[in-house]
């Protein structure tokens, strides 16, 4: 199926969950905020959030600094 991740089309397997997607594209998932179709999904729900064809996902990583 095709989804949009941070503005770019990506082909992924059917029945992929949000946590599987994040694990495949993010080095440090503990610092990620995830949004699916403009709704923020809390990290404890990522494994229970199946992705569907044409979903739009935004992944934002927070970086500390000074």
GROMACS .gro file of C-alpha atoms in nm:
model
   66
    1UNK     CA    1   0.000   0.000   0.000
    2UNK     CA    2   0.106   0.361  -0.042
    3UNK     CA    3   0.124   0.615   0.238
    4UNK     CA    4   0.272   0.962   0.273
    5UNK     CA    5   0.549   0.998   0.533
    6UNK     CA    6   0.672   1.352   0.600
    7UNK     CA    7   0.548   1.464   0.261
    8UNK     CA    8   0.700   1.179   0.058
    9UNK     CA    9   0.514   0.883  -0.087
   10UNK     CA   10   0.630   0.549   0.054
   11UNK     CA   11   0.524   0.196  -0.033
   12UNK     CA   12   0.484  -0.029   0.272
   13UNK     CA   13   0.349  -0.375   0.345
   14UNK     CA   14  -0.020  -0.421   0.410
   15UNK     CA   15  -0.113  -0.446   0.778
   16UNK     CA   16   0.183  -0.243   0.897
   17UNK     CA   17   0.130  -0.067   1.228
   18UNK     CA   18   0.255   0.276   1.322
   19UNK     CA   19   0.520   0.134   1.558
   20UNK     CA   20   0.657  -0.088   1.279
   21UNK     CA   21   0.681   0.210   1.046
   22UNK     CA   22   0.853   0.424   1.308
   23UNK     CA   23   1.102   0.146   1.388
   24UNK     CA   24   1.189   0.118   1.018
   25UNK     CA   25   1.251   0.490   0.959
   26UNK     CA   26   1.363   0.637   1.294
   27UNK     CA   27   1.687   0.567   1.478
   28UNK     CA   28   1.553   0.679   1.819
   29UNK     CA   29   1.177   0.620   1.841
   30UNK     CA   30   1.170   0.741   2.203
   31UNK     CA   31   1.220   1.097   2.073
   32UNK     CA   32   0.947   1.085   1.807
   33UNK     CA   33   0.607   1.251   1.796
   34UNK     CA   34   0.374   1.080   1.547
   35UNK     CA   35   0.075   1.224   1.369
   36UNK     CA   36  -0.159   1.018   1.150
   37UNK     CA   37  -0.401   1.208   0.929
   38UNK     CA   38  -0.349   1.523   1.140
   39UNK     CA   39  -0.416   1.345   1.472
   40UNK     CA   40  -0.133   1.300   1.724
   41UNK     CA   41  -0.100   0.936   1.833
   42UNK     CA   42   0.049   0.875   2.177
   43UNK     CA   43   0.342   0.635   2.179
   44UNK     CA   44   0.166   0.370   2.388
   45UNK     CA   45  -0.093   0.339   2.106
   46UNK     CA   46   0.152   0.305   1.815
   47UNK     CA   47   0.134  -0.077   1.817
   48UNK     CA   48  -0.246  -0.062   1.812
   49UNK     CA   49  -0.259   0.186   1.524
   50UNK     CA   50  -0.283   0.010   1.188
   51UNK     CA   51  -0.198   0.218   0.885
   52UNK     CA   52  -0.424   0.227   0.581
   53UNK     CA   53  -0.367   0.302   0.215
   54UNK     CA   54  -0.328   0.676   0.153
   55UNK     CA   55  -0.273   0.764   0.521
   56UNK     CA   56  -0.060   1.072   0.584
   57UNK     CA   57   0.197   1.035   0.859
   58UNK     CA   58   0.416   1.309   1.003
   59UNK     CA   59   0.706   1.204   1.224
   60UNK     CA   60   0.885   1.473   1.421
   61UNK     CA   61   1.204   1.405   1.613
   62UNK     CA   62   1.306   1.629   1.900
   63UNK     CA   63   1.673   1.709   1.932
   64UNK     CA   64   1.831   1.864   2.237
   65UNK     CA   65   2.091   2.130   2.213
   66UNK     CA   66   2.219   2.444   2.356
   0.00000   0.00000   0.00000
